[in-house]
Amino acid sequence: MQKLPEAIQLIEKASMMYLENGTPDTAAIALERAGKLIESVNPEKAVQLYQQTASVFENEERLQQAVELLGKASRLLVRGRRLDEAALSLQKEKSIYKEVENYPTCYKKTIAQVLVHLHRHDYVAAERCVRESYSIPGFNGSEDCTALEQLLEGYDNQDQDQVSDVCNSPLFKYMDNDYAKLGLSLAVPGGGTKKKSPVTAQEKAGSTAGGSHADEEDDDYSGGLC
């Protein structure tokens, strides 16, 4: 009958009964199905349902299932531009992945966190995310770490070209779609005028030599043509 709000209320009530009856798995399945049912019409409610499901799984120490549901919630929060909440959700995801020692996924969550923080115009929080991730085994010196350092450097220098190059790299473009879009739409503050590249010593020497030669030519005619 397409009466989704009423259906969701009944599913939530059923899940509470399942929990009281000592069948948390069935409660979690019911809540997740409710989230999928409502996601396209009421993403805010879907986020709540996915977070509830994650809590049930986490209480049962089924961390893999819990973190998958948190991931769904995080992506919906990003899609809805609820970036403050998305940052917190991603941090919880990363903590669980670290607990289960899935370190490569921690690196990806750090990239997502940094993109969210930069869209929140919070460079300090983005930098702190990277700094804290140095404690994750294998992160320091990884492809992810190098790319994030380049991204932060470009953002701090207001170098839009450098930021765009990093965000258009395969590492960023092939993330979950919601995070890839954050990367592609990331703009540096201040209009993003690229700073001039520093003059190399060789160029400087050439310039000086050219200048000296020109000065000599000027000296030949310093007294005038006559």
JSON list of C-alpha atoms in Angstrom, two decimals:
[
{"chain": "A", "resi": 1, "resn": "MET", "atom": "CA", "xyz": [0.00, 0.00, 0.00]},
{"chain": "A", "resi": 2, "resn": "GLN", "atom": "CA", "xyz": [3.10, 2.24, -0.05]},
{"chain": "A", "resi": 3, "resn": "LYS", "atom": "CA", "xyz": [2.44, 3.51, 3.49]},
{"chain": "A", "resi": 4, "resn": "LEU", "atom": "CA", "xyz": [6.14, 3.60, 4.25]},
{"chain": "A", "resi": 5, "resn": "PRO", "atom": "CA", "xyz": [6.16, 5.66, 7.48]},
{"chain": "A", "resi": 6, "resn": "GLU", "atom": "CA", "xyz": [3.64, 3.28, 9.08]},
{"chain": "A", "resi": 7, "resn": "ALA", "atom": "CA", "xyz": [5.57, 0.27, 7.80]},
{"chain": "A", "resi": 8, "resn": "ILE", "atom": "CA", "xyz": [8.82, 1.59, 9.29]},
{"chain": "A", "resi": 9, "resn": "GLN", "atom": "CA", "xyz": [7.17, 2.16, 12.67]},
{"chain": "A", "resi": 10, "resn": "LEU", "atom": "CA", "xyz": [5.94, -1.43, 12.72]},
{"chain": "A", "resi": 11, "resn": "ILE", "atom": "CA", "xyz": [9.35, -2.80, 11.71]},
{"chain": "A", "resi": 12, "resn": "GLU", "atom": "CA", "xyz": [11.02, -0.79, 14.47]},
{"chain": "A", "resi": 13, "resn": "LYS", "atom": "CA", "xyz": [8.51, -2.11, 16.98]},
{"chain": "A", "resi": 14, "resn": "ALA", "atom": "CA", "xyz": [9.11, -5.66, 15.75]},
{"chain": "A", "resi": 15, "resn": "SER", "atom": "CA", "xyz": [12.89, -5.23, 16.07]},
{"chain": "A", "resi": 16, "resn": "MET", "atom": "CA", "xyz": [12.49, -4.13, 19.69]},
{"chain": "A", "resi": 17, "resn": "MET", "atom": "CA", "xyz": [10.44, -7.27, 20.36]},
{"chain": "A", "resi": 18, "resn": "TYR", "atom": "CA", "xyz": [13.11, -9.41, 18.69]},
{"chain": "A", "resi": 19, "resn": "LEU", "atom": "CA", "xyz": [15.74, -7.83, 20.95]},
{"chain": "A", "resi": 20, "resn": "GLU", "atom": "CA", "xyz": [13.62, -8.43, 24.06]},
{"chain": "A", "resi": 21, "resn": "ASN", "atom": "CA", "xyz": [13.11, -12.00, 22.92]},
{"chain": "A", "resi": 22, "resn": "GLY", "atom": "CA", "xyz": [16.87, -12.56, 22.66]},
{"chain": "A", "resi": 23, "resn": "THR", "atom": "CA", "xyz": [17.11, -12.72, 18.85]},
{"chain": "A", "resi": 24, "resn": "PRO", "atom": "CA", "xyz": [19.27, -9.69, 17.98]},
{"chain": "A", "resi": 25, "resn": "ASP", "atom": "CA", "xyz": [20.23, -11.05, 14.55]},
{"chain": "A", "resi": 26, "resn": "THR", "atom": "CA", "xyz": [16.59, -10.97, 13.43]},
{"chain": "A", "resi": 27, "resn": "ALA", "atom": "CA", "xyz": [16.21, -7.48, 14.92]},
{"chain": "A", "resi": 28, "resn": "ALA", "atom": "CA", "xyz": [19.23, -6.25, 12.96]},
{"chain": "A", "resi": 29, "resn": "ILE", "atom": "CA", "xyz": [18.00, -7.81, 9.71]},
{"chain": "A", "resi": 30, "resn": "ALA", "atom": "CA", "xyz": [14.59, -6.15, 10.17]},
{"chain": "A", "resi": 31, "resn": "LEU", "atom": "CA", "xyz": [16.16, -2.72, 10.80]},
{"chain": "A", "resi": 32, "resn": "GLU", "atom": "CA", "xyz": [18.49, -3.00, 7.82]},
{"chain": "A", "resi": 33, "resn": "ARG", "atom": "CA", "xyz": [15.59, -3.93, 5.55]},
{"chain": "A", "resi": 34, "resn": "ALA", "atom": "CA", "xyz": [13.66, -0.96, 6.87]},
{"chain": "A", "resi": 35, "resn": "GLY", "atom": "CA", "xyz": [16.60, 1.29, 6.01]},
{"chain": "A", "resi": 36, "resn": "LYS", "atom": "CA", "xyz": [16.74, -0.01, 2.45]},
{"chain": "A", "resi": 37, "resn": "LEU", "atom": "CA", "xyz": [12.99, 0.42, 2.13]},
{"chain": "A", "resi": 38, "resn": "ILE", "atom": "CA", "xyz": [13.00, 4.09, 3.16]},
{"chain": "A", "resi": 39, "resn": "GLU", "atom": "CA", "xyz": [16.43, 5.18, 1.84]},
{"chain": "A", "resi": 40, "resn": "SER", "atom": "CA", "xyz": [15.26, 6.71, -1.45]},
{"chain": "A", "resi": 41, "resn": "VAL", "atom": "CA", "xyz": [12.37, 8.69, 0.06]},
{"chain": "A", "resi": 42, "resn": "ASN", "atom": "CA", "xyz": [13.67, 9.54, 3.53]},
{"chain": "A", "resi": 43, "resn": "PRO", "atom": "CA", "xyz": [17.49, 9.25, 3.72]},
{"chain": "A", "resi": 44, "resn": "GLU", "atom": "CA", "xyz": [17.56, 10.91, 7.16]},
{"chain": "A", "resi": 45, "resn": "LYS", "atom": "CA", "xyz": [15.44, 8.09, 8.60]},
{"chain": "A", "resi": 46, "resn": "ALA", "atom": "CA", "xyz": [17.53, 5.51, 6.73]},
{"chain": "A", "resi": 47, "resn": "VAL", "atom": "CA", "xyz": [20.68, 6.87, 8.40]},
{"chain": "A", "resi": 48, "resn": "GLN", "atom": "CA", "xyz": [19.04, 6.45, 11.80]},
{"chain": "A", "resi": 49, "resn": "LEU", "atom": "CA", "xyz": [17.98, 2.88, 10.99]},
{"chain": "A", "resi": 50, "resn": "TYR", "atom": "CA", "xyz": [21.44, 1.90, 9.69]},
{"chain": "A", "resi": 51, "resn": "GLN", "atom": "CA", "xyz": [23.04, 3.34, 12.82]},
{"chain": "A", "resi": 52, "resn": "GLN", "atom": "CA", "xyz": [20.59, 1.38, 15.01]},
{"chain": "A", "resi": 53, "resn": "THR", "atom": "CA", "xyz": [21.44, -1.78, 13.08]},
{"chain": "A", "resi": 54, "resn": "ALA", "atom": "CA", "xyz": [25.15, -1.14, 13.52]},
{"chain": "A", "resi": 55, "resn": "SER", "atom": "CA", "xyz": [24.64, -0.75, 17.28]},
{"chain": "A", "resi": 56, "resn": "VAL", "atom": "CA", "xyz": [22.85, -4.10, 17.48]},
{"chain": "A", "resi": 57, "resn": "PHE", "atom": "CA", "xyz": [25.67, -5.84, 15.61]},
{"chain": "A", "resi": 58, "resn": "GLU", "atom": "CA", "xyz": [28.31, -4.05, 17.67]},
{"chain": "A", "resi": 59, "resn": "ASN", "atom": "CA", "xyz": [26.67, -5.19, 20.92]},
{"chain": "A", "resi": 60, "resn": "GLU", "atom": "CA", "xyz": [26.85, -8.73, 19.58]},
{"chain": "A", "resi": 61, "resn": "GLU", "atom": "CA", "xyz": [30.55, -8.17, 18.74]},
{"chain": "A", "resi": 62, "resn": "ARG", "atom": "CA", "xyz": [29.85, -8.70, 15.05]},
{"chain": "A", "resi": 63, "resn": "LEU", "atom": "CA", "xyz": [32.07, -5.82, 14.05]},
{"chain": "A", "resi": 64, "resn": "GLN", "atom": "CA", "xyz": [32.28, -6.57, 10.33]},
{"chain": "A", "resi": 65, "resn": "GLN", "atom": "CA", "xyz": [28.50, -6.31, 9.92]},
{"chain": "A", "resi": 66, "resn": "ALA", "atom": "CA", "xyz": [28.42, -3.25, 12.19]},
{"chain": "A", "resi": 67, "resn": "VAL", "atom": "CA", "xyz": [31.02, -1.35, 10.18]},
{"chain": "A", "resi": 68, "resn": "GLU", "atom": "CA", "xyz": [29.30, -2.13, 6.88]},
{"chain": "A", "resi": 69, "resn": "LEU", "atom": "CA", "xyz": [26.11, -0.52, 8.17]},
{"chain": "A", "resi": 70, "resn": "LEU", "atom": "CA", "xyz": [28.05, 2.49, 9.48]},
{"chain": "A", "resi": 71, "resn": "GLY", "atom": "CA", "xyz": [29.53, 2.81, 6.00]},
{"chain": "A", "resi": 72, "resn": "LYS", "atom": "CA", "xyz": [26.04, 3.04, 4.50]},
{"chain": "A", "resi": 73, "resn": "ALA", "atom": "CA", "xyz": [25.13, 5.72, 7.04]},
{"chain": "A", "resi": 74, "resn": "SER", "atom": "CA", "xyz": [28.31, 7.70, 6.32]},
{"chain": "A", "resi": 75, "resn": "ARG", "atom": "CA", "xyz": [27.70, 7.73, 2.57]},
{"chain": "A", "resi": 76, "resn": "LEU", "atom": "CA", "xyz": [24.11, 8.90, 3.03]},
{"chain": "A", "resi": 77, "resn": "LEU", "atom": "CA", "xyz": [25.27, 11.66, 5.37]},
{"chain": "A", "resi": 78, "resn": "VAL", "atom": "CA", "xyz": [27.79, 12.84, 2.76]},
{"chain": "A", "resi": 79, "resn": "ARG", "atom": "CA", "xyz": [25.14, 12.69, 0.04]},
{"chain": "A", "resi": 80, "resn": "GLY", "atom": "CA", "xyz": [22.88, 14.85, 2.20]},
{"chain": "A", "resi": 81, "resn": "ARG", "atom": "CA", "xyz": [25.74, 17.30, 2.94]},
{"chain": "A", "resi": 82, "resn": "ARG", "atom": "CA", "xyz": [25.47, 16.55, 6.66]},
{"chain": "A", "resi": 83, "resn": "LEU", "atom": "CA", "xyz": [29.23, 16.77, 6.82]},
{"chain": "A", "resi": 84, "resn": "ASP", "atom": "CA", "xyz": [29.72, 17.27, 10.56]},
{"chain": "A", "resi": 85, "resn": "GLU", "atom": "CA", "xyz": [27.83, 14.04, 11.24]},
{"chain": "A", "resi": 86, "resn": "ALA", "atom": "CA", "xyz": [29.62, 12.31, 8.35]},
{"chain": "A", "resi": 87, "resn": "ALA", "atom": "CA", "xyz": [33.00, 13.16, 9.90]},
{"chain": "A", "resi": 88, "resn": "LEU", "atom": "CA", "xyz": [31.97, 11.53, 13.20]},
{"chain": "A", "resi": 89, "resn": "SER", "atom": "CA", "xyz": [30.54, 8.48, 11.43]},
{"chain": "A", "resi": 90, "resn": "LEU", "atom": "CA", "xyz": [33.73, 8.00, 9.40]},
{"chain": "A", "resi": 91, "resn": "GLN", "atom": "CA", "xyz": [35.83, 8.25, 12.56]},
{"chain": "A", "resi": 92, "resn": "LYS", "atom": "CA", "xyz": [33.80, 5.45, 14.13]},
{"chain": "A", "resi": 93, "resn": "GLU", "atom": "CA", "xyz": [34.18, 3.35, 10.98]},
{"chain": "A", "resi": 94, "resn": "LYS", "atom": "CA", "xyz": [37.94, 3.84, 11.00]},
{"chain": "A", "resi": 95, "resn": "SER", "atom": "CA", "xyz": [38.18, 2.91, 14.68]},
{"chain": "A", "resi": 96, "resn": "ILE", "atom": "CA", "xyz": [36.40, -0.40, 14.06]},
{"chain": "A", "resi": 97, "resn": "TYR", "atom": "CA", "xyz": [38.52, -1.20, 10.99]},
{"chain": "A", "resi": 98, "resn": "LYS", "atom": "CA", "xyz": [41.60, -0.52, 13.10]},
{"chain": "A", "resi": 99, "resn": "GLU", "atom": "CA", "xyz": [40.26, -2.79, 15.85]},
{"chain": "A", "resi": 100, "resn": "VAL", "atom": "CA", "xyz": [39.77, -5.67, 13.40]},
{"chain": "A", "resi": 101, "resn": "GLU", "atom": "CA", "xyz": [43.22, -4.86, 11.90]},
{"chain": "A", "resi": 102, "resn": "ASN", "atom": "CA", "xyz": [41.90, -4.06, 8.41]},
{"chain": "A", "resi": 103, "resn": "TYR", "atom": "CA", "xyz": [44.54, -1.39, 7.94]},
{"chain": "A", "resi": 104, "resn": "PRO", "atom": "CA", "xyz": [44.24, -0.77, 4.15]},
{"chain": "A", "resi": 105, "resn": "THR", "atom": "CA", "xyz": [40.58, 0.18, 4.63]},
{"chain": "A", "resi": 106, "resn": "CYS", "atom": "CA", "xyz": [41.66, 2.54, 7.43]},
{"chain": "A", "resi": 107, "resn": "TYR", "atom": "CA", "xyz": [43.77, 4.37, 4.83]},
{"chain": "A", "resi": 108, "resn": "LYS", "atom": "CA", "xyz": [40.72, 4.78, 2.56]},
{"chain": "A", "resi": 109, "resn": "LYS", "atom": "CA", "xyz": [38.63, 6.06, 5.46]},
{"chain": "A", "resi": 110, "resn": "THR", "atom": "CA", "xyz": [41.35, 8.63, 6.20]},
{"chain": "A", "resi": 111, "resn": "ILE", "atom": "CA", "xyz": [41.08, 9.89, 2.61]},
{"chain": "A", "resi": 112, "resn": "ALA", "atom": "CA", "xyz": [37.30, 10.15, 3.00]},
{"chain": "A", "resi": 113, "resn": "GLN", "atom": "CA", "xyz": [37.71, 11.99, 6.32]},
{"chain": "A", "resi": 114, "resn": "VAL", "atom": "CA", "xyz": [40.14, 14.49, 4.84]},
{"chain": "A", "resi": 115, "resn": "LEU", "atom": "CA", "xyz": [37.81, 15.24, 1.92]},
{"chain": "A", "resi": 116, "resn": "VAL", "atom": "CA", "xyz": [34.89, 15.74, 4.30]},
{"chain": "A", "resi": 117, "resn": "HIS", "atom": "CA", "xyz": [36.90, 18.05, 6.57]},
{"chain": "A", "resi": 118, "resn": "LEU", "atom": "CA", "xyz": [38.18, 20.14, 3.64]},
{"chain": "A", "resi": 119, "resn": "HIS", "atom": "CA", "xyz": [34.60, 20.54, 2.39]},
{"chain": "A", "resi": 120, "resn": "ARG", "atom": "CA", "xyz": [33.81, 21.72, 5.91]},
{"chain": "A", "resi": 121, "resn": "HIS", "atom": "CA", "xyz": [36.67, 24.24, 5.43]},
{"chain": "A", "resi": 122, "resn": "ASP", "atom": "CA", "xyz": [38.43, 22.73, 8.44]},
{"chain": "A", "resi": 123, "resn": "TYR", "atom": "CA", "xyz": [42.04, 22.31, 7.32]},
{"chain": "A", "resi": 124, "resn": "VAL", "atom": "CA", "xyz": [43.23, 21.76, 10.91]},
{"chain": "A", "resi": 125, "resn": "ALA", "atom": "CA", "xyz": [40.93, 18.75, 11.37]},
{"chain": "A", "resi": 126, "resn": "ALA", "atom": "CA", "xyz": [42.00, 17.33, 7.99]},
{"chain": "A", "resi": 127, "resn": "GLU", "atom": "CA", "xyz": [45.67, 17.64, 8.89]},
{"chain": "A", "resi": 128, "resn": "ARG", "atom": "CA", "xyz": [45.04, 16.08, 12.31]},
{"chain": "A", "resi": 129, "resn": "CYS", "atom": "CA", "xyz": [43.40, 13.06, 10.63]},
{"chain": "A", "resi": 130, "resn": "VAL", "atom": "CA", "xyz": [46.52, 12.41, 8.59]},
{"chain": "A", "resi": 131, "resn": "ARG", "atom": "CA", "xyz": [48.82, 13.00, 11.55]},
{"chain": "A", "resi": 132, "resn": "GLU", "atom": "CA", "xyz": [46.87, 10.58, 13.75]},
{"chain": "A", "resi": 133, "resn": "SER", "atom": "CA", "xyz": [46.87, 7.96, 10.98]},
{"chain": "A", "resi": 134, "resn": "TYR", "atom": "CA", "xyz": [50.67, 7.74, 11.10]},
{"chain": "A", "resi": 135, "resn": "SER", "atom": "CA", "xyz": [50.11, 5.37, 14.05]},
{"chain": "A", "resi": 136, "resn": "ILE", "atom": "CA", "xyz": [48.25, 2.90, 11.78]},
{"chain": "A", "resi": 137, "resn": "PRO", "atom": "CA", "xyz": [50.68, 0.17, 10.63]},
{"chain": "A", "resi": 138, "resn": "GLY", "atom": "CA", "xyz": [51.84, 0.71, 7.05]},
{"chain": "A", "resi": 139, "resn": "PHE", "atom": "CA", "xyz": [50.16, 4.08, 6.53]},
{"chain": "A", "resi": 140, "resn": "ASN", "atom": "CA", "xyz": [53.30, 6.21, 6.68]},
{"chain": "A", "resi": 141, "resn": "GLY", "atom": "CA", "xyz": [54.95, 5.99, 3.26]},
{"chain": "A", "resi": 142, "resn": "SER", "atom": "CA", "xyz": [51.91, 4.38, 1.61]},
{"chain": "A", "resi": 143, "resn": "GLU", "atom": "CA", "xyz": [50.41, 5.65, -1.66]},
{"chain": "A", "resi": 144, "resn": "ASP", "atom": "CA", "xyz": [47.44, 6.94, 0.33]},
{"chain": "A", "resi": 145, "resn": "CYS", "atom": "CA", "xyz": [49.64, 8.86, 2.76]},
{"chain": "A", "resi": 146, "resn": "THR", "atom": "CA", "xyz": [51.71, 10.46, -0.03]},
{"chain": "A", "resi": 147, "resn": "ALA", "atom": "CA", "xyz": [48.58, 11.53, -1.91]},
{"chain": "A", "resi": 148, "resn": "LEU", "atom": "CA", "xyz": [47.03, 13.06, 1.22]},
{"chain": "A", "resi": 149, "resn": "GLU", "atom": "CA", "xyz": [50.20, 15.00, 2.03]},
{"chain": "A", "resi": 150, "resn": "GLN", "atom": "CA", "xyz": [50.21, 16.39, -1.52]},
{"chain": "A", "resi": 151, "resn": "LEU", "atom": "CA", "xyz": [46.50, 17.24, -1.24]},
{"chain": "A", "resi": 152, "resn": "LEU", "atom": "CA", "xyz": [46.97, 19.12, 2.03]},
{"chain": "A", "resi": 153, "resn": "GLU", "atom": "CA", "xyz": [50.04, 20.92, 0.68]},
{"chain": "A", "resi": 154, "resn": "GLY", "atom": "CA", "xyz": [48.13, 22.04, -2.43]},
{"chain": "A", "resi": 155, "resn": "TYR", "atom": "CA", "xyz": [45.11, 23.13, -0.38]},
{"chain": "A", "resi": 156, "resn": "ASP", "atom": "CA", "xyz": [47.28, 25.06, 2.08]},
{"chain": "A", "resi": 157, "resn": "ASN", "atom": "CA", "xyz": [49.15, 26.79, -0.79]},
{"chain": "A", "resi": 158, "resn": "GLN", "atom": "CA", "xyz": [45.84, 27.53, -2.56]},
{"chain": "A", "resi": 159, "resn": "ASP", "atom": "CA", "xyz": [47.14, 25.59, -5.56]},
{"chain": "A", "resi": 160, "resn": "GLN", "atom": "CA", "xyz": [44.00, 24.38, -7.34]},
{"chain": "A", "resi": 161, "resn": "ASP", "atom": "CA", "xyz": [46.02, 22.56, -10.02]},
{"chain": "A", "resi": 162, "resn": "GLN", "atom": "CA", "xyz": [47.81, 20.41, -7.46]},
{"chain": "A", "resi": 163, "resn": "VAL", "atom": "CA", "xyz": [44.58, 19.67, -5.58]},
{"chain": "A", "resi": 164, "resn": "SER", "atom": "CA", "xyz": [42.78, 18.73, -8.82]},
{"chain": "A", "resi": 165, "resn": "ASP", "atom": "CA", "xyz": [45.66, 16.49, -9.92]},
{"chain": "A", "resi": 166, "resn": "VAL", "atom": "CA", "xyz": [45.48, 14.54, -6.66]},
{"chain": "A", "resi": 167, "resn": "CYS", "atom": "CA", "xyz": [41.67, 14.32, -6.67]},
{"chain": "A", "resi": 168, "resn": "ASN", "atom": "CA", "xyz": [41.65, 13.14, -10.30]},
{"chain": "A", "resi": 169, "resn": "SER", "atom": "CA", "xyz": [44.13, 10.34, -9.60]},
{"chain": "A", "resi": 170, "resn": "PRO", "atom": "CA", "xyz": [42.81, 6.74, -9.72]},
{"chain": "A", "resi": 171, "resn": "LEU", "atom": "CA", "xyz": [43.25, 6.46, -5.94]},
{"chain": "A", "resi": 172, "resn": "PHE", "atom": "CA", "xyz": [40.55, 9.10, -5.43]},
{"chain": "A", "resi": 173, "resn": "LYS", "atom": "CA", "xyz": [38.40, 8.58, -8.53]},
{"chain": "A", "resi": 174, "resn": "TYR", "atom": "CA", "xyz": [37.73, 4.91, -7.78]},
{"chain": "A", "resi": 175, "resn": "MET", "atom": "CA", "xyz": [36.59, 5.43, -4.20]},
{"chain": "A", "resi": 176, "resn": "ASP", "atom": "CA", "xyz": [32.90, 5.08, -3.31]},
{"chain": "A", "resi": 177, "resn": "ASN", "atom": "CA", "xyz": [31.00, 7.43, -5.59]},
{"chain": "A", "resi": 178, "resn": "ASP", "atom": "CA", "xyz": [29.98, 9.86, -2.84]},
{"chain": "A", "resi": 179, "resn": "TYR", "atom": "CA", "xyz": [33.61, 10.41, -1.80]},
{"chain": "A", "resi": 180, "resn": "ALA", "atom": "CA", "xyz": [34.88, 10.57, -5.39]},
{"chain": "A", "resi": 181, "resn": "LYS", "atom": "CA", "xyz": [32.39, 13.39, -6.00]},
{"chain": "A", "resi": 182, "resn": "LEU", "atom": "CA", "xyz": [33.74, 15.25, -2.95]},
{"chain": "A", "resi": 183, "resn": "GLY", "atom": "CA", "xyz": [37.21, 15.05, -4.46]},
{"chain": "A", "resi": 184, "resn": "LEU", "atom": "CA", "xyz": [36.16, 16.24, -7.90]},
{"chain": "A", "resi": 185, "resn": "SER", "atom": "CA", "xyz": [34.26, 19.21, -6.45]},
{"chain": "A", "resi": 186, "resn": "LEU", "atom": "CA", "xyz": [36.95, 20.27, -3.96]},
{"chain": "A", "resi": 187, "resn": "ALA", "atom": "CA", "xyz": [37.97, 23.91, -4.44]},
{"chain": "A", "resi": 188, "resn": "VAL", "atom": "CA", "xyz": [40.77, 25.63, -2.56]},
{"chain": "A", "resi": 189, "resn": "PRO", "atom": "CA", "xyz": [40.04, 28.82, -0.62]},
{"chain": "A", "resi": 190, "resn": "GLY", "atom": "CA", "xyz": [40.85, 32.19, -2.13]},
{"chain": "A", "resi": 191, "resn": "GLY", "atom": "CA", "xyz": [40.01, 31.35, -5.74]},
{"chain": "A", "resi": 192, "resn": "GLY", "atom": "CA", "xyz": [42.83, 28.89, -6.23]},
{"chain": "A", "resi": 193, "resn": "THR", "atom": "CA", "xyz": [45.35, 30.96, -8.16]},
{"chain": "A", "resi": 194, "resn": "LYS", "atom": "CA", "xyz": [48.38, 28.79, -8.64]},
{"chain": "A", "resi": 195, "resn": "LYS", "atom": "CA", "xyz": [51.56, 30.12, -7.09]},
{"chain": "A", "resi": 196, "resn": "LYS", "atom": "CA", "xyz": [54.43, 30.81, -9.47]},
{"chain": "A", "resi": 197, "resn": "SER", "atom": "CA", "xyz": [57.02, 28.06, -9.48]},
{"chain": "A", "resi": 198, "resn": "PRO", "atom": "CA", "xyz": [60.32, 29.11, -7.92]},
{"chain": "A", "resi": 199, "resn": "VAL", "atom": "CA", "xyz": [63.07, 30.03, -10.37]},
{"chain": "A", "resi": 200, "resn": "THR", "atom": "CA", "xyz": [65.74, 27.34, -10.50]},
{"chain": "A", "resi": 201, "resn": "ALA", "atom": "CA", "xyz": [69.41, 28.16, -10.00]},
{"chain": "A", "resi": 202, "resn": "GLN", "atom": "CA", "xyz": [70.13, 27.26, -13.65]},
{"chain": "A", "resi": 203, "resn": "GLU", "atom": "CA", "xyz": [67.40, 29.60, -14.91]},
{"chain": "A", "resi": 204, "resn": "LYS", "atom": "CA", "xyz": [68.68, 32.28, -12.57]},
{"chain": "A", "resi": 205, "resn": "ALA", "atom": "CA", "xyz": [72.24, 31.87, -13.88]},
{"chain": "A", "resi": 206, "resn": "GLY", "atom": "CA", "xyz": [71.02, 32.04, -17.47]},
{"chain": "A", "resi": 207, "resn": "SER", "atom": "CA", "xyz": [69.02, 35.13, -16.69]},
{"chain": "A", "resi": 208, "resn": "THR", "atom": "CA", "xyz": [72.01, 36.77, -15.02]},
{"chain": "A", "resi": 209, "resn": "ALA", "atom": "CA", "xyz": [74.28, 35.90, -17.93]},
{"chain": "A", "resi": 210, "resn": "GLY", "atom": "CA", "xyz": [71.75, 37.28, -20.40]},
{"chain": "A", "resi": 211, "resn": "GLY", "atom": "CA", "xyz": [71.45, 40.42, -18.32]},
{"chain": "A", "resi": 212, "resn": "SER", "atom": "CA", "xyz": [75.25, 40.93, -18.23]},
{"chain": "A", "resi": 213, "resn": "HIS", "atom": "CA", "xyz": [75.48, 40.52, -22.00]},
{"chain": "A", "resi": 214, "resn": "ALA", "atom": "CA", "xyz": [72.72, 43.05, -22.48]},
{"chain": "A", "resi": 215, "resn": "ASP", "atom": "CA", "xyz": [74.49, 45.44, -20.12]},
{"chain": "A", "resi": 216, "resn": "GLU", "atom": "CA", "xyz": [77.70, 45.12, -22.17]},
{"chain": "A", "resi": 217, "resn": "GLU", "atom": "CA", "xyz": [75.79, 45.96, -25.35]},
{"chain": "A", "resi": 218, "resn": "ASP", "atom": "CA", "xyz": [74.25, 48.95, -23.61]},
{"chain": "A", "resi": 219, "resn": "ASP", "atom": "CA", "xyz": [77.72, 50.11, -22.55]},
{"chain": "A", "resi": 220, "resn": "ASP", "atom": "CA", "xyz": [78.91, 50.14, -26.19]},
{"chain": "A", "resi": 221, "resn": "TYR", "atom": "CA", "xyz": [76.35, 52.82, -26.91]},
{"chain": "A", "resi": 222, "resn": "SER", "atom": "CA", "xyz": [76.38, 54.49, -23.52]},
{"chain": "A", "resi": 223, "resn": "GLY", "atom": "CA", "xyz": [77.86, 57.65, -25.05]},
{"chain": "A", "resi": 224, "resn": "GLY", "atom": "CA", "xyz": [75.28, 57.76, -27.79]},
{"chain": "A", "resi": 225, "resn": "LEU", "atom": "CA", "xyz": [75.51, 56.66, -31.43]},
{"chain": "A", "resi": 226, "resn": "CYS", "atom": "CA", "xyz": [77.73, 59.52, -32.51]}
]
